[in-house]
């Protein structure tokens, strides 16, 4: 019976993870430093504000609210199965235009995800800022700049709030996208 406390003590020493629990800030910090999201491929998009990474992980772009995707996006493929560039015609709906813009901007691109104060929204979707690696463009602001989404800054995610506001205001001034419909 006297052996049990000694065995427990040795187990605790052997497994530091059992002896100390990480604080929530430490868990978030380790998530931020995770290289998993430093160079990932965007496989497809669901709408102009929601992407799907290689492997199926869905990510919602922080700070923007885009219209729902059209019911049947008009994506044509060549003989090798690669998507052809989409042509946006004047008679296309705004949803189709927003989808086509985001598709061209993001699909097939390697990106770096950056997280803010919260990692998920009220619907438990993972939320992030999406930086396109080869152009160093913040996709969240680019979609706003061309008017294909509304600004939707939600506390406590304020890291790029100024850039998002500036891009949205530019679209309004220039009457681009939603501001022109």
PDB file of C-alpha atoms in Angstrom, residues 27-174:
ATOM      1  CA  UNK A  27      -2.941  26.684 -26.050  1.00  0.00           C
ATOM      2  CA  UNK A  28      -3.884  29.578 -28.342  1.00  0.00           C
ATOM      3  CA  UNK A  29      -0.248  30.666 -28.573  1.00  0.00           C
ATOM      4  CA  UNK A  30       0.809  27.175 -29.622  1.00  0.00           C
ATOM      5  CA  UNK A  31      -2.002  27.160 -32.208  1.00  0.00           C
ATOM      6  CA  UNK A  32      -0.758  30.522 -33.549  1.00  0.00           C
ATOM      7  CA  UNK A  33       2.761  29.151 -33.882  1.00  0.00           C
ATOM      8  CA  UNK A  34       1.578  25.930 -35.517  1.00  0.00           C
ATOM      9  CA  UNK A  35       3.243  25.609 -38.913  1.00  0.00           C
ATOM     10  CA  UNK A  36       0.259  23.587 -40.174  1.00  0.00           C
ATOM     11  CA  UNK A  37      -1.399  26.757 -41.443  1.00  0.00           C
ATOM     12  CA  UNK A  38       1.666  28.573 -42.799  1.00  0.00           C
ATOM     13  CA  UNK A  39       1.538  27.113 -46.330  1.00  0.00           C
ATOM     14  CA  UNK A  40      -1.767  25.440 -47.173  1.00  0.00           C
ATOM     15  CA  UNK A  41      -3.594  24.969 -50.447  1.00  0.00           C
ATOM     16  CA  UNK A  42      -7.119  26.255 -51.000  1.00  0.00           C
ATOM     17  CA  UNK A  43      -8.998  23.425 -52.634  1.00  0.00           C
ATOM     18  CA  UNK A  44     -12.327  25.169 -53.243  1.00  0.00           C
ATOM     19  CA  UNK A  45     -14.606  27.908 -52.001  1.00  0.00           C
ATOM     20  CA  UNK A  46     -18.111  27.695 -50.615  1.00  0.00           C
ATOM     21  CA  UNK A  47     -18.783  31.437 -50.950  1.00  0.00           C
ATOM     22  CA  UNK A  48     -16.691  34.598 -51.209  1.00  0.00           C
ATOM     23  CA  UNK A  49     -16.127  34.487 -47.429  1.00  0.00           C
ATOM     24  CA  UNK A  50     -15.717  30.739 -46.823  1.00  0.00           C
ATOM     25  CA  UNK A  51     -12.925  28.526 -48.155  1.00  0.00           C
ATOM     26  CA  UNK A  52     -12.071  24.842 -47.989  1.00  0.00           C
ATOM     27  CA  UNK A  53      -8.449  23.855 -47.487  1.00  0.00           C
ATOM     28  CA  UNK A  54      -6.749  20.788 -48.879  1.00  0.00           C
ATOM     29  CA  UNK A  55      -7.938  18.012 -46.597  1.00  0.00           C
ATOM     30  CA  UNK A  56     -11.431  19.482 -46.159  1.00  0.00           C
ATOM     31  CA  UNK A  57     -10.986  22.036 -43.325  1.00  0.00           C
ATOM     32  CA  UNK A  58     -13.473  24.929 -43.717  1.00  0.00           C
ATOM     33  CA  UNK A  59     -12.314  28.446 -42.886  1.00  0.00           C
ATOM     34  CA  UNK A  60     -14.425  31.611 -42.673  1.00  0.00           C
ATOM     35  CA  UNK A  61     -12.626  34.861 -43.496  1.00  0.00           C
ATOM     36  CA  UNK A  62     -12.589  37.282 -40.549  1.00  0.00           C
ATOM     37  CA  UNK A  63     -14.216  40.678 -40.974  1.00  0.00           C
ATOM     38  CA  UNK A  64     -16.316  40.071 -44.062  1.00  0.00           C
ATOM     39  CA  UNK A  65     -19.836  38.921 -44.837  1.00  0.00           C
ATOM     40  CA  UNK A  66     -20.345  37.899 -48.450  1.00  0.00           C
ATOM     41  CA  UNK A  67     -23.562  36.886 -50.191  1.00  0.00           C
ATOM     42  CA  UNK A  68     -24.442  33.220 -50.374  1.00  0.00           C
ATOM     43  CA  UNK A  69     -22.843  31.365 -53.243  1.00  0.00           C
ATOM     44  CA  UNK A  70     -24.981  30.846 -56.326  1.00  0.00           C
ATOM     45  CA  UNK A  71     -26.794  27.538 -56.307  1.00  0.00           C
ATOM     46  CA  UNK A  72     -24.852  26.155 -59.237  1.00  0.00           C
ATOM     47  CA  UNK A  73     -21.540  27.888 -59.815  1.00  0.00           C
ATOM     48  CA  UNK A  74     -20.691  27.846 -63.506  1.00  0.00           C
ATOM     49  CA  UNK A  75     -17.289  26.191 -63.425  1.00  0.00           C
ATOM     50  CA  UNK A  76     -16.165  24.627 -66.686  1.00  0.00           C
ATOM     51  CA  UNK A  77     -13.225  22.263 -66.978  1.00  0.00           C
ATOM     52  CA  UNK A  78     -10.759  21.614 -69.784  1.00  0.00           C
ATOM     53  CA  UNK A  79      -9.919  18.154 -71.160  1.00  0.00           C
ATOM     54  CA  UNK A  80      -7.379  17.650 -68.340  1.00  0.00           C
ATOM     55  CA  UNK A  81      -9.933  18.373 -65.645  1.00  0.00           C
ATOM     56  CA  UNK A  82      -8.539  21.796 -64.781  1.00  0.00           C
ATOM     57  CA  UNK A  83     -11.010  24.639 -64.209  1.00  0.00           C
ATOM     58  CA  UNK A  84     -11.227  27.208 -66.984  1.00  0.00           C
ATOM     59  CA  UNK A  85     -11.153  30.901 -66.150  1.00  0.00           C
ATOM     60  CA  UNK A  86     -14.679  32.061 -65.502  1.00  0.00           C
ATOM     61  CA  UNK A  87     -16.120  34.833 -67.630  1.00  0.00           C
ATOM     62  CA  UNK A  88     -18.304  37.281 -65.745  1.00  0.00           C
ATOM     63  CA  UNK A  89     -21.051  38.538 -68.000  1.00  0.00           C
ATOM     64  CA  UNK A  90     -23.144  41.634 -67.223  1.00  0.00           C
ATOM     65  CA  UNK A  91     -26.255  39.515 -66.788  1.00  0.00           C
ATOM     66  CA  UNK A  92     -24.647  37.394 -64.054  1.00  0.00           C
ATOM     67  CA  UNK A  93     -26.127  37.896 -60.601  1.00  0.00           C
ATOM     68  CA  UNK A  94     -24.115  39.658 -57.934  1.00  0.00           C
ATOM     69  CA  UNK A  95     -23.702  36.349 -56.073  1.00  0.00           C
ATOM     70  CA  UNK A  96     -22.160  34.809 -59.200  1.00  0.00           C
ATOM     71  CA  UNK A  97     -19.801  37.778 -59.605  1.00  0.00           C
ATOM     72  CA  UNK A  98     -18.681  37.599 -55.956  1.00  0.00           C
ATOM     73  CA  UNK A  99     -18.181  33.842 -56.214  1.00  0.00           C
ATOM     74  CA  UNK A 100     -16.197  34.186 -59.469  1.00  0.00           C
ATOM     75  CA  UNK A 101     -13.980  36.904 -57.971  1.00  0.00           C
ATOM     76  CA  UNK A 102     -13.192  34.856 -54.858  1.00  0.00           C
ATOM     77  CA  UNK A 103     -12.697  31.715 -56.961  1.00  0.00           C
ATOM     78  CA  UNK A 104     -10.131  33.427 -59.176  1.00  0.00           C
ATOM     79  CA  UNK A 105      -8.433  35.083 -56.188  1.00  0.00           C
ATOM     80  CA  UNK A 106      -8.179  31.993 -53.989  1.00  0.00           C
ATOM     81  CA  UNK A 107      -8.735  28.544 -55.501  1.00  0.00           C
ATOM     82  CA  UNK A 108      -5.524  26.660 -56.152  1.00  0.00           C
ATOM     83  CA  UNK A 109      -3.448  29.225 -54.234  1.00  0.00           C
ATOM     84  CA  UNK A 110      -1.114  28.566 -51.340  1.00  0.00           C
ATOM     85  CA  UNK A 111      -2.012  30.672 -48.331  1.00  0.00           C
ATOM     86  CA  UNK A 112      -0.928  31.459 -44.807  1.00  0.00           C
ATOM     87  CA  UNK A 113      -3.680  31.650 -42.206  1.00  0.00           C
ATOM     88  CA  UNK A 114      -3.432  34.066 -39.322  1.00  0.00           C
ATOM     89  CA  UNK A 115      -5.755  33.892 -36.354  1.00  0.00           C
ATOM     90  CA  UNK A 116      -6.971  36.640 -34.053  1.00  0.00           C
ATOM     91  CA  UNK A 117      -8.223  36.717 -30.461  1.00  0.00           C
ATOM     92  CA  UNK A 118     -10.819  33.999 -31.140  1.00  0.00           C
ATOM     93  CA  UNK A 119     -10.302  30.983 -33.355  1.00  0.00           C
ATOM     94  CA  UNK A 120     -13.980  30.348 -34.072  1.00  0.00           C
ATOM     95  CA  UNK A 121     -17.200  32.301 -34.535  1.00  0.00           C
ATOM     96  CA  UNK A 122     -20.623  31.884 -32.924  1.00  0.00           C
ATOM     97  CA  UNK A 123     -21.373  29.043 -35.369  1.00  0.00           C
ATOM     98  CA  UNK A 124     -18.139  27.264 -34.327  1.00  0.00           C
ATOM     99  CA  UNK A 125     -16.545  27.839 -37.744  1.00  0.00           C
ATOM    100  CA  UNK A 126     -12.787  28.379 -37.713  1.00  0.00           C
ATOM    101  CA  UNK A 127     -12.104  32.019 -38.609  1.00  0.00           C
ATOM    102  CA  UNK A 128      -8.872  33.467 -39.979  1.00  0.00           C
ATOM    103  CA  UNK A 129      -7.154  36.117 -42.020  1.00  0.00           C
ATOM    104  CA  UNK A 130      -6.003  34.583 -45.305  1.00  0.00           C
ATOM    105  CA  UNK A 131      -2.736  35.795 -46.822  1.00  0.00           C
ATOM    106  CA  UNK A 132      -1.971  34.651 -50.374  1.00  0.00           C
ATOM    107  CA  UNK A 133       1.675  33.589 -50.207  1.00  0.00           C
ATOM    108  CA  UNK A 134       2.888  34.410 -53.727  1.00  0.00           C
ATOM    109  CA  UNK A 135       1.344  37.917 -53.831  1.00  0.00           C
ATOM    110  CA  UNK A 136       1.394  38.689 -50.059  1.00  0.00           C
ATOM    111  CA  UNK A 137      -2.191  39.955 -50.394  1.00  0.00           C
ATOM    112  CA  UNK A 138      -4.658  39.751 -47.506  1.00  0.00           C
ATOM    113  CA  UNK A 139      -7.645  38.136 -49.239  1.00  0.00           C
ATOM    114  CA  UNK A 140     -10.081  39.458 -46.611  1.00  0.00           C
ATOM    115  CA  UNK A 141      -9.286  43.066 -47.563  1.00  0.00           C
ATOM    116  CA  UNK A 142      -9.100  42.343 -51.296  1.00  0.00           C
ATOM    117  CA  UNK A 143     -12.653  40.972 -51.363  1.00  0.00           C
ATOM    118  CA  UNK A 144     -13.831  44.074 -49.501  1.00  0.00           C
ATOM    119  CA  UNK A 145     -11.790  46.427 -51.727  1.00  0.00           C
ATOM    120  CA  UNK A 146     -13.600  45.157 -54.829  1.00  0.00           C
ATOM    121  CA  UNK A 147     -16.978  45.378 -53.106  1.00  0.00           C
ATOM    122  CA  UNK A 148     -17.827  41.676 -53.031  1.00  0.00           C
ATOM    123  CA  UNK A 149     -18.631  41.592 -49.306  1.00  0.00           C
ATOM    124  CA  UNK A 150     -19.876  43.760 -46.476  1.00  0.00           C
ATOM    125  CA  UNK A 151     -17.685  44.701 -43.553  1.00  0.00           C
ATOM    126  CA  UNK A 152     -18.444  42.615 -40.458  1.00  0.00           C
ATOM    127  CA  UNK A 153     -15.976  43.255 -37.655  1.00  0.00           C
ATOM    128  CA  UNK A 154     -16.890  41.283 -34.554  1.00  0.00           C
ATOM    129  CA  UNK A 155     -15.185  41.725 -31.200  1.00  0.00           C
ATOM    130  CA  UNK A 156     -12.659  40.684 -30.090  1.00  0.00           C
ATOM    131  CA  UNK A 157     -11.122  40.125 -33.563  1.00  0.00           C
ATOM    132  CA  UNK A 158      -9.641  43.567 -34.271  1.00  0.00           C
ATOM    133  CA  UNK A 159      -6.121  42.751 -35.500  1.00  0.00           C
ATOM    134  CA  UNK A 160      -6.690  44.058 -39.061  1.00  0.00           C
ATOM    135  CA  UNK A 161      -9.848  46.115 -38.417  1.00  0.00           C
ATOM    136  CA  UNK A 162      -8.311  49.335 -39.760  1.00  0.00           C
ATOM    137  CA  UNK A 163      -7.222  47.706 -43.043  1.00  0.00           C
ATOM    138  CA  UNK A 164     -10.616  46.037 -43.445  1.00  0.00           C
ATOM    139  CA  UNK A 165     -12.458  49.337 -42.844  1.00  0.00           C
ATOM    140  CA  UNK A 166     -10.189  51.167 -45.278  1.00  0.00           C
ATOM    141  CA  UNK A 167     -10.784  48.566 -48.025  1.00  0.00           C
ATOM    142  CA  UNK A 168     -14.561  48.670 -47.463  1.00  0.00           C
ATOM    143  CA  UNK A 169     -14.611  52.481 -47.558  1.00  0.00           C
ATOM    144  CA  UNK A 170     -12.572  52.451 -50.783  1.00  0.00           C
ATOM    145  CA  UNK A 171     -15.171  50.181 -52.433  1.00  0.00           C
ATOM    146  CA  UNK A 172     -17.950  52.520 -51.309  1.00  0.00           C
ATOM    147  CA  UNK A 173     -16.137  55.635 -52.577  1.00  0.00           C
ATOM    148  CA  UNK A 174     -15.370  53.983 -55.924  1.00  0.00           C
TER     149      UNK A 174
END
